[in-house]
Structures are given as C-alpha cells and as structure tokens.
mmCIF file of C-alpha atoms in Angstrom:
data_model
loop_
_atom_site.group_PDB
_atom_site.id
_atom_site.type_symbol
_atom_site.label_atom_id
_atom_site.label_comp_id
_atom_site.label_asym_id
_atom_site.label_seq_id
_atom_site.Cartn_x
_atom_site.Cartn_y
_atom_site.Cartn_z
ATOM 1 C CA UNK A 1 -22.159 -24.422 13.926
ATOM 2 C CA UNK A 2 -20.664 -21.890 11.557
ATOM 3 C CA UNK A 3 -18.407 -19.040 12.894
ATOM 4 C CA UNK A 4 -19.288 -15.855 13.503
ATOM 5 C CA UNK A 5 -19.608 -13.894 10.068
ATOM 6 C CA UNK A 6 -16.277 -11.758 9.674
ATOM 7 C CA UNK A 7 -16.095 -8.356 8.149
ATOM 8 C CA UNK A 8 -12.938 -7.596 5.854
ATOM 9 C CA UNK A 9 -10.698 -5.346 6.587
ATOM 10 C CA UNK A 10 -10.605 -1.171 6.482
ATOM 11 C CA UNK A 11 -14.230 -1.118 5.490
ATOM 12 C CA UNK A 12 -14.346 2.910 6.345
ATOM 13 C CA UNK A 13 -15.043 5.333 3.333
ATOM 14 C CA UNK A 14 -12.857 7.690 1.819
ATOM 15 C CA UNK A 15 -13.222 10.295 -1.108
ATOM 16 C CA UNK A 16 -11.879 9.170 -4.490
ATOM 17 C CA UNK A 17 -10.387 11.593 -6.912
ATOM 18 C CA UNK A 18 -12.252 13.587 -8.925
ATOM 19 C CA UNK A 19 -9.297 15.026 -11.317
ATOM 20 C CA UNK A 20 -9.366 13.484 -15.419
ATOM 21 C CA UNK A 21 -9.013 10.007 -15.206
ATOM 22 C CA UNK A 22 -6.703 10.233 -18.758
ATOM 23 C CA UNK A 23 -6.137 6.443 -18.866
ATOM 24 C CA UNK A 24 -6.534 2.979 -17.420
ATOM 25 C CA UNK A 25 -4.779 -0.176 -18.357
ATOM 26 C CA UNK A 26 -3.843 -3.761 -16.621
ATOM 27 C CA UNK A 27 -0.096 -4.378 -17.115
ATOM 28 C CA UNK A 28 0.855 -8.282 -17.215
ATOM 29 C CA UNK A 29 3.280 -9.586 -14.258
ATOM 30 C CA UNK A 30 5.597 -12.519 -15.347
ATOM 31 C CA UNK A 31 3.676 -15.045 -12.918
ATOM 32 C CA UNK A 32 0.043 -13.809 -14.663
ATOM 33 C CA UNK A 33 -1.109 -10.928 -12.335
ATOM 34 C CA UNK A 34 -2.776 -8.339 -13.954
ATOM 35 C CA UNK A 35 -1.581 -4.550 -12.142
ATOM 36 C CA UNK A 36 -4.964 -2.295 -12.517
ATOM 37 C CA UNK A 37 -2.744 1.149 -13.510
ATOM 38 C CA UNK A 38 -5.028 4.884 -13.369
ATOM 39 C CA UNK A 39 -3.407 7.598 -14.861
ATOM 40 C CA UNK A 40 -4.823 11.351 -13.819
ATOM 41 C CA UNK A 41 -3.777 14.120 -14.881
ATOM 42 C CA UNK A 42 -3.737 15.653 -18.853
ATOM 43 C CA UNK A 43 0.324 14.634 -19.339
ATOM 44 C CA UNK A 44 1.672 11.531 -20.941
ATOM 45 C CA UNK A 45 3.419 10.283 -17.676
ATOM 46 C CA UNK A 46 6.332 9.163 -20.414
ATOM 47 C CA UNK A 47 7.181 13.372 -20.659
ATOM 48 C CA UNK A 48 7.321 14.070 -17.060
ATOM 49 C CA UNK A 49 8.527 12.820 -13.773
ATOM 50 C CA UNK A 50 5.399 11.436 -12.617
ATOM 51 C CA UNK A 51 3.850 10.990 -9.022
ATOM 52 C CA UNK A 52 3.814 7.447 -7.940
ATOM 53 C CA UNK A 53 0.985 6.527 -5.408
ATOM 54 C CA UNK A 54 1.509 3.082 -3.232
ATOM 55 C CA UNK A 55 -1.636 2.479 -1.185
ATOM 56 C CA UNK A 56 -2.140 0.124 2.000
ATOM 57 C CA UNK A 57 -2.908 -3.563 2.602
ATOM 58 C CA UNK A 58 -6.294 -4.374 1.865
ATOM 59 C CA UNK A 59 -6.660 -1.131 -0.079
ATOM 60 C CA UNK A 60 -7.150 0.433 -3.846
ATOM 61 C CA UNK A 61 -5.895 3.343 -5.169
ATOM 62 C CA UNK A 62 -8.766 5.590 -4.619
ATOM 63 C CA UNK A 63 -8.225 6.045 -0.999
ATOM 64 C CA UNK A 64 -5.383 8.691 -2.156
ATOM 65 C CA UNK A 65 -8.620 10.930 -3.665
ATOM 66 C CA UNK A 66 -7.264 13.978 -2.723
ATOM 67 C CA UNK A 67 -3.873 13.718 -2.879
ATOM 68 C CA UNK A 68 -4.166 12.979 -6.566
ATOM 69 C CA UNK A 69 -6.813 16.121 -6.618
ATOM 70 C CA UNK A 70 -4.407 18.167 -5.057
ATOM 71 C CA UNK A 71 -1.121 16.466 -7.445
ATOM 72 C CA UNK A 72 -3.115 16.985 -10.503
ATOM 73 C CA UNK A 73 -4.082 20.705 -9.551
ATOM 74 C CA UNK A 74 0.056 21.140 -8.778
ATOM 75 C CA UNK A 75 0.513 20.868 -12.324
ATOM 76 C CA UNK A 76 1.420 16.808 -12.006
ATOM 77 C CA UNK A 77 0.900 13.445 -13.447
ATOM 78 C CA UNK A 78 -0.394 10.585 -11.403
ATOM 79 C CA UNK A 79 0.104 7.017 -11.638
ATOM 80 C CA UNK A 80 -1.666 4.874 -9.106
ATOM 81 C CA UNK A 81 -1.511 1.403 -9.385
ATOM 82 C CA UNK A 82 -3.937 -1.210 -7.373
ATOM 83 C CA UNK A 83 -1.701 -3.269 -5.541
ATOM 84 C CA UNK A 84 -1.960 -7.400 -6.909
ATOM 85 C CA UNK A 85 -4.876 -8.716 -5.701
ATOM 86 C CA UNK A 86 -6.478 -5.336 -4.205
ATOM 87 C CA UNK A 87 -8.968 -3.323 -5.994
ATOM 88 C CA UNK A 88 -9.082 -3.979 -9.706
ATOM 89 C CA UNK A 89 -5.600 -6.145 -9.562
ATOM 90 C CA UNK A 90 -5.579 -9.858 -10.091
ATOM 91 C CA UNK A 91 -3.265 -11.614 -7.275
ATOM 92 C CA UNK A 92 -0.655 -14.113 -10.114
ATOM 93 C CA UNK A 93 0.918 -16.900 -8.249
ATOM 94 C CA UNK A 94 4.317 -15.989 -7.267
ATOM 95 C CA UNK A 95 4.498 -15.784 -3.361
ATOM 96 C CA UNK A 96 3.217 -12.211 -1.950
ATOM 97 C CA UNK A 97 5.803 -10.528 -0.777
ATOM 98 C CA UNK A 98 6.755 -6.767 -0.425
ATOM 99 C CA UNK A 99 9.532 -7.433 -2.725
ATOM 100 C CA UNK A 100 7.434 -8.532 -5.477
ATOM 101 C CA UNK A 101 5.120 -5.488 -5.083
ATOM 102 C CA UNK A 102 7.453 -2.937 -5.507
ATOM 103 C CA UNK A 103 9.201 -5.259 -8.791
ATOM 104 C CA UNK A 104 5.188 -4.658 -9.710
ATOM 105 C CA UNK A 105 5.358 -0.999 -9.018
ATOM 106 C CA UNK A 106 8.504 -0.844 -11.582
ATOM 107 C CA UNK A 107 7.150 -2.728 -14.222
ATOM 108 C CA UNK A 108 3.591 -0.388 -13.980
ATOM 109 C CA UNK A 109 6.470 2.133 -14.557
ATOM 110 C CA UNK A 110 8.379 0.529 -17.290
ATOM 111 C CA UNK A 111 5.157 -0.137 -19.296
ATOM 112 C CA UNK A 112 4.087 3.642 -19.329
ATOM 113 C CA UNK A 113 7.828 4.397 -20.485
ATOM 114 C CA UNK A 114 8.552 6.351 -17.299
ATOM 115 C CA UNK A 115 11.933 6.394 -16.713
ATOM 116 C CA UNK A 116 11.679 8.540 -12.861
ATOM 117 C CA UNK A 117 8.737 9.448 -10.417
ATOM 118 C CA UNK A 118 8.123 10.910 -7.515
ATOM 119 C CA UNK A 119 7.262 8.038 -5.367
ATOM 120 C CA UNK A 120 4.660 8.158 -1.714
ATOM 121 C CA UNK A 121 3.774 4.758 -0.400
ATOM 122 C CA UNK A 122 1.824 4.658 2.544
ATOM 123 C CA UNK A 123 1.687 1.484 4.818
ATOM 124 C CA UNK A 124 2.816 -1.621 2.775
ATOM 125 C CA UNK A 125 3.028 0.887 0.044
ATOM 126 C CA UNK A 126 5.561 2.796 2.207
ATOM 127 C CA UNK A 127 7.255 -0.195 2.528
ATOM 128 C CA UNK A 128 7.684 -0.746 -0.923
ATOM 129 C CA UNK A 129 8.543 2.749 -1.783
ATOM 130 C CA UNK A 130 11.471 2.367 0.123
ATOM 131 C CA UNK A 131 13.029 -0.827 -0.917
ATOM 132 C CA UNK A 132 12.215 0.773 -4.524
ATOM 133 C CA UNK A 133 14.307 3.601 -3.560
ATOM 134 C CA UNK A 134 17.259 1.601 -1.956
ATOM 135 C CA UNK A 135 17.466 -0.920 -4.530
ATOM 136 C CA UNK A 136 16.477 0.865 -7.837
ATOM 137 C CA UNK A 137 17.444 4.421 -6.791
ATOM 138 C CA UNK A 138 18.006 6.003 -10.392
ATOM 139 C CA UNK A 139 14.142 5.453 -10.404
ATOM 140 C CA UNK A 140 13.181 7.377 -7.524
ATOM 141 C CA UNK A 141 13.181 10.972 -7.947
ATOM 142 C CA UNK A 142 11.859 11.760 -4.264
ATOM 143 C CA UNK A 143 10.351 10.310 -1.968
ATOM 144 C CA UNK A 144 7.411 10.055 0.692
ATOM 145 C CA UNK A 145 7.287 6.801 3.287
ATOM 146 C CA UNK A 146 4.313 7.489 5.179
ATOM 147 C CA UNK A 147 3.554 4.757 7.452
ATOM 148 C CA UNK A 148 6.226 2.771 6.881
ATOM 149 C CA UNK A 149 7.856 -0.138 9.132
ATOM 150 C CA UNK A 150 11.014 -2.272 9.124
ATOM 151 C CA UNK A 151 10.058 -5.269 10.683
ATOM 152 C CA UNK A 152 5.900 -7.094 11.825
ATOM 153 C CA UNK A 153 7.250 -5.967 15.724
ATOM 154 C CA UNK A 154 6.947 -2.504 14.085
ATOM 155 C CA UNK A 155 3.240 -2.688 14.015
ATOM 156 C CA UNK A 156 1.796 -2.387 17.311
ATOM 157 C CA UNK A 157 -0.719 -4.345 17.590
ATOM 158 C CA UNK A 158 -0.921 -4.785 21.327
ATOM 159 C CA UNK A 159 -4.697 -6.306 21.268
ATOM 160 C CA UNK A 160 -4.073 -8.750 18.471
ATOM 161 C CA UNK A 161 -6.613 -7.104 17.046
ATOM 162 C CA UNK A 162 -4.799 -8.128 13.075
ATOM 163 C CA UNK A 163 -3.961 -11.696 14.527
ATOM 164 C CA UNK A 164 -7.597 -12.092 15.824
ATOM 165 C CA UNK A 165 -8.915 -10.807 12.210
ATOM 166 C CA UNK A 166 -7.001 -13.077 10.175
ATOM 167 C CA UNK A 167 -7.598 -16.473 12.241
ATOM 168 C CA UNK A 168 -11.698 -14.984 12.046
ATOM 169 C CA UNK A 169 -10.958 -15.141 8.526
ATOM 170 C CA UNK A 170 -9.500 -18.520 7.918
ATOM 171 C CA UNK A 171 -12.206 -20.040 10.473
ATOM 172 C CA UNK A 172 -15.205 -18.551 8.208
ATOM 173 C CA UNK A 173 -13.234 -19.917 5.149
ATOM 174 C CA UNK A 174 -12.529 -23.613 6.974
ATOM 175 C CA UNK A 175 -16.173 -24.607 7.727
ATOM 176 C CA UNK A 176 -17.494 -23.540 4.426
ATOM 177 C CA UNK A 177 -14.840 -25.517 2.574
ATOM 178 C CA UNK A 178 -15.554 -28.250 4.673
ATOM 179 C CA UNK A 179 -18.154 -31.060 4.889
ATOM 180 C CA UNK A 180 -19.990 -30.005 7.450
ATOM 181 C CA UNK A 181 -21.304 -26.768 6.140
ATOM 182 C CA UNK A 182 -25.138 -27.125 5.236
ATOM 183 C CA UNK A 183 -25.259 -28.441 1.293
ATOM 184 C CA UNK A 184 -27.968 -25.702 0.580
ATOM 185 C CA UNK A 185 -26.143 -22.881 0.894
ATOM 186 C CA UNK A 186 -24.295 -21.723 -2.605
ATOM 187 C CA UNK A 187 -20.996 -20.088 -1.093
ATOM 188 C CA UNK A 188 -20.269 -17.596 -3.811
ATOM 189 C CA UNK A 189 -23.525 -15.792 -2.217
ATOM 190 C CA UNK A 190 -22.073 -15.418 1.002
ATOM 191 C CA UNK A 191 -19.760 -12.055 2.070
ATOM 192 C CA UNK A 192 -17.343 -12.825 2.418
ATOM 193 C CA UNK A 193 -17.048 -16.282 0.021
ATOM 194 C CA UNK A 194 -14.328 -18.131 1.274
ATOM 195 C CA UNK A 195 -11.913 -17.500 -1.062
ATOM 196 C CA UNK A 196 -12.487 -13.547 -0.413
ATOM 197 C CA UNK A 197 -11.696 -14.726 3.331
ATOM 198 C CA UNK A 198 -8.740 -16.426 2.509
ATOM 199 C CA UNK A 199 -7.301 -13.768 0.121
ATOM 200 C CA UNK A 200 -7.925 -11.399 2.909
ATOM 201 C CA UNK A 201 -6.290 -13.798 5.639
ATOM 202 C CA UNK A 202 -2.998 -13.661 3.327
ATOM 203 C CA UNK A 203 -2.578 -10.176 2.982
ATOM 204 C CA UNK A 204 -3.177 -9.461 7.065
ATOM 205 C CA UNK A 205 -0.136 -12.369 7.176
ATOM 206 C CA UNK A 206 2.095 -10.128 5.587
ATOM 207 C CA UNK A 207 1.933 -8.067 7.626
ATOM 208 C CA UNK A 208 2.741 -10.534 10.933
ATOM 209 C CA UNK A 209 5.902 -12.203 8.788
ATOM 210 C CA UNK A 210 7.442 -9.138 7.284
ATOM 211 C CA UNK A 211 9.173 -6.745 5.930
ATOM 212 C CA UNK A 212 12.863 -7.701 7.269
ATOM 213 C CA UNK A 213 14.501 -4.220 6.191
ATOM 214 C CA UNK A 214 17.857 -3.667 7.927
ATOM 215 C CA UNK A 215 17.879 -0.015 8.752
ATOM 216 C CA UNK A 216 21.299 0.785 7.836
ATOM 217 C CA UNK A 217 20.405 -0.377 4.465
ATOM 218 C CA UNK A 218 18.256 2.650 4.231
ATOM 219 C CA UNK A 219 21.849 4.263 3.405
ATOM 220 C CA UNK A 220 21.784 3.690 0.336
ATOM 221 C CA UNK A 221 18.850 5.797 -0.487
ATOM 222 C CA UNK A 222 20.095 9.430 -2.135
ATOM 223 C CA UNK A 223 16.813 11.097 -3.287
ATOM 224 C CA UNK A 224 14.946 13.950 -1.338
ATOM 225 C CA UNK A 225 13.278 11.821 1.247
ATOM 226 C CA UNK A 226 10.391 12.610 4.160
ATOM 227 C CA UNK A 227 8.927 10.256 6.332
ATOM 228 C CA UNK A 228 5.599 10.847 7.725
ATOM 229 C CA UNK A 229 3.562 9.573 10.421
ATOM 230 C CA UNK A 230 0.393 10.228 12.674
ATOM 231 C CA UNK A 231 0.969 11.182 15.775
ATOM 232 C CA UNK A 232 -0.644 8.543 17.118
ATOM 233 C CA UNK A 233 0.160 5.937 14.281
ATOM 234 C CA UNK A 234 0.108 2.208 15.187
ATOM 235 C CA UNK A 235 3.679 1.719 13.805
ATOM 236 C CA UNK A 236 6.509 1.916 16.424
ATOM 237 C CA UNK A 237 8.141 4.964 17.130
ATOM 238 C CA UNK A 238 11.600 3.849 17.493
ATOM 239 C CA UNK A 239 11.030 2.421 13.957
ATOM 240 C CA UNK A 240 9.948 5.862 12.341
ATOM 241 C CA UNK A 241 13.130 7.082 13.668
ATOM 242 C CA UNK A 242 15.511 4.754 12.596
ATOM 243 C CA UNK A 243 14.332 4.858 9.117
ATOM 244 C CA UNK A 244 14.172 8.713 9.094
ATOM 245 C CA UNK A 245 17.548 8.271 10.719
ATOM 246 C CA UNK A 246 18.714 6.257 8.297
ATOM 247 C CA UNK A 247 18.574 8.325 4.886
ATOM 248 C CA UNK A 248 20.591 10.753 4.472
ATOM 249 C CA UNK A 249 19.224 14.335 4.963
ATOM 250 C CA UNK A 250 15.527 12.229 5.656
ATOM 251 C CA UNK A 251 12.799 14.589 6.669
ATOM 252 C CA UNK A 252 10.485 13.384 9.530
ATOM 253 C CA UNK A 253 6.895 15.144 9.873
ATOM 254 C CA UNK A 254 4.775 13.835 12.465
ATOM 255 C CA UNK A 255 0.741 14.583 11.492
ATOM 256 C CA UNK A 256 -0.475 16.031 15.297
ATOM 257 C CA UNK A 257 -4.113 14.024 16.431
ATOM 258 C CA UNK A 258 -3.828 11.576 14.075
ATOM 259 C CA UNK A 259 -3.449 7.775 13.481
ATOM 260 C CA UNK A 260 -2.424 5.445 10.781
ATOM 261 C CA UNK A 261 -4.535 5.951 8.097
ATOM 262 C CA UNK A 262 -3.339 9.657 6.945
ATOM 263 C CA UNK A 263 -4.380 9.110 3.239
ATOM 264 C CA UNK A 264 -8.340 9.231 4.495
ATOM 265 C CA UNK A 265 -7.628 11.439 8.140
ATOM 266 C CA UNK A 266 -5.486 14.600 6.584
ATOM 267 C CA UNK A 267 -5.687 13.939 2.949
ATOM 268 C CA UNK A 268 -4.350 18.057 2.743
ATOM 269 C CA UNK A 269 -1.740 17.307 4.886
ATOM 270 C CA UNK A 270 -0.496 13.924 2.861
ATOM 271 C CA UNK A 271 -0.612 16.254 -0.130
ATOM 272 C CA UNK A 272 1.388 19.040 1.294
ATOM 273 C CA UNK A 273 4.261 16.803 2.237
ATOM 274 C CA UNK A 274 4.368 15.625 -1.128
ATOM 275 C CA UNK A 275 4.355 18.897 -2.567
ATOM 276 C CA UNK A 276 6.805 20.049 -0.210
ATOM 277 C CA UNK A 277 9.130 16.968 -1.258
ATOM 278 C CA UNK A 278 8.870 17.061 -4.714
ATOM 279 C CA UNK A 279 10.131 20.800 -4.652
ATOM 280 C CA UNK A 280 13.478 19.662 -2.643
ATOM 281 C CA UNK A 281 14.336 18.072 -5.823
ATOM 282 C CA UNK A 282 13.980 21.273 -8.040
#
C-alpha cells in the first residue's frame, strides 16, 4: 500500500514584489548549480551598496515582496537570489551545506561586480548572512539576521513536526522507487514525484544536522548589525540572545504576536528594521 500522499513544505501564500524587475540572470557555481539572481530596483547594483535578500529553506525569493517594495521605494537596489535548488535555482552536486550557500550568495555578488551590500537573511538565509559577515566581513555593509540559529537544538521543534515531514517524504519517495509500486502509474505525474520528495527531504535535513556556529565567533562581525525575531518564533530564545550578544553593538528587536515566518506575517515591520539598519551605517 502506498503512503499517505505528503504535502511539501511552507505551502502558505505570500505577496511578491511588484517594484521593476530591472534584470534576471543564472550565475554558474563551480560544482554546476545555476543561482536564479532578480535584480529590482532602476540602479546598476555595481554603483551602489546594494540590499542583499537571503530567504528560508524551502523558499524563493518572492516571499520578501514587500520588503523589496518597500527597499526599492527607499531609494535602493535589490538583489535576491533563489537559494540552490529553491525556486528558479538548480541544486549542483557539492554537498548542501550553509557554508556553500552563503560562498553562493558571494559569487551572485561577485558576478554583478558588487563589491558591498546590505545583507538580511531570514531563517537559513539568516544563517548564512551571518557566517557571510564573520568570515567575509569587508563584504557586509550591515546587517539583518532575522530568524537565525546556531545550532538544529536551536529550532524548537518539540512535536517533531520537521522530523515527521521529512521521514513522510522519503517514505512517499521509497515505494515509488521501488518494485512494488503499481507499473501503471507514470511518477513524474504524481505531486510530489519522488525526486521533488527527496529534494525536499534534504533540505528539512539541514536543518536537523546544522549549522554548528560557535557564538563567540560572532565576534568577529564589525558591521551595523540587528537581529530580529517573532515573539513567538520557533527558534530558541537563549540562542537569539547569544548571537545578539555576541556582535558587538548587535541590535535585538523582537516582532510582538508573531512567529517565524516574519517575511510573510509583518512584511512592514521586516522592512523597517532594514531601513533602520542600513541608516546606522550612514
């Protein structure tokens, strides 16, 4: 008997940006992924210090809509990249890790000839904003970390509910692969196929094996910083802190009645912070 059919993850809808798409490329990654790169706003991002947008797992860059709306009405550029192997991004075949997403994020940068941005990552994309800042800090103009943990205990996840999702996943993707499934059934009609099941099953394990960021590494980060959360966000208090702790002269704003997913619950107040940080740096 087949599994129960699963449903991918953070189906919910969102508004996507309706400032001047100016230009969209696909920048080539050393092990063959292909970055999806959206450019809004009427600047060459190569003139200015743009805004860098780092979405969430499972994501594309549209669910930050508003924020580039509100960017692009502020007077900036916007770069926002689909992470490899979300939205429009091909996944390559070097092994996924944070790491290797923010290397992404840099080369997306190189290949527009921007030299600085203003970088806010939110979730995984927090996450790599901030090992982009620590590591390559003369890139990093300011910076936003919304939704950001240190380590997978950081995500609470107290029902399993991601642990549950992903072994779902790889159960719908094991029977149709194997030779029991029913020979009349052509898989590539089926949502999800099994290789959408088992794309999806890899990015929900990155979240349960990393990031391992050492908090006191944070130290090393210089630019204007803020780190934002919901109020009721599923990542660990005590990890918000430390990272906020952490960077020197960090900001922490705390969103009140929300959860996780700011980008799609107070798009205005995800753009204010940004606003807010960018003019720190003036």
């Amino acid at each position: 008997m087949a599994p129960v059919q699963p449903q991918l993850h953070f189906p919910s809808p969102y508004l996507l940006p309706t400032a001047a798409l100016t230009r969209a490329l696909c920048v080539a990654m050393p092990d063959g992924a292909q970055i999806a790169t959206f450019v809004y706003g009427a600047q060459d991002p190569a003139a200015t210090t743009p805004v860098l947008l780092l979405h969430g797992n499972g994501e594309e860059h549209g669910i930050f809509g508003q924020v580039i709306d509100a960017a692009v009405r502020a007077g900036h550029t916007v770069v926002a990249p689909d992470s490899r192997g979300q939205g429009k991004s091909t996944r390559g075949t070097a092994p996924l890790t944070y790491e290797l997403m923010a290397e992404d994020a840099l080369r997306v940068l190189d290949a527009l000839g921007v030299t600085r941005a203003h970088v806010l990552g939110f979730s995984d994309g927090g996450i790599e904003a901030l090992l982009m800042a620590r590591d390559h800090g003369n890139r990093v103009a300011t910076l936003v970390a919304e939704g950001a943990n240190l380590t997978p205990e950081g995500v609470l996840d107290e029902d399993g509910g991601l642990l549950d999702a992903r072994r779902a996943l790889d159960a719908w993707a094991d029977y149709w692969e194997g030779s029991d499934a029913p020979g009349a059934v052509d898989v590539a009609l089926l949502t999800p196929t099994p290789e959408e099941a088992r794309h999806t099953s890899e990015l929900l394990r990155l979240m349960e094996v990393e990031p391992h960021i050492e908090a006191a590494s944070l130290g090393r980060i210089t630019c204007p910083t803020t780190v934002l959360v919901g109020e009721f966000d599923m990542i660990d208090p005590a990890q918000t802190r430390a990272i906020c702790d952490s960077i020197p002269g960090a900001v922490l704003e705390i969103v009140p009645g929300c959860g996780h997913t700011l980008p799609k619950e107070a798009p205005d107040a995800v753009a204010g912070c940004l606003l807010r940080t960018i003019a720190r740096c003036a």
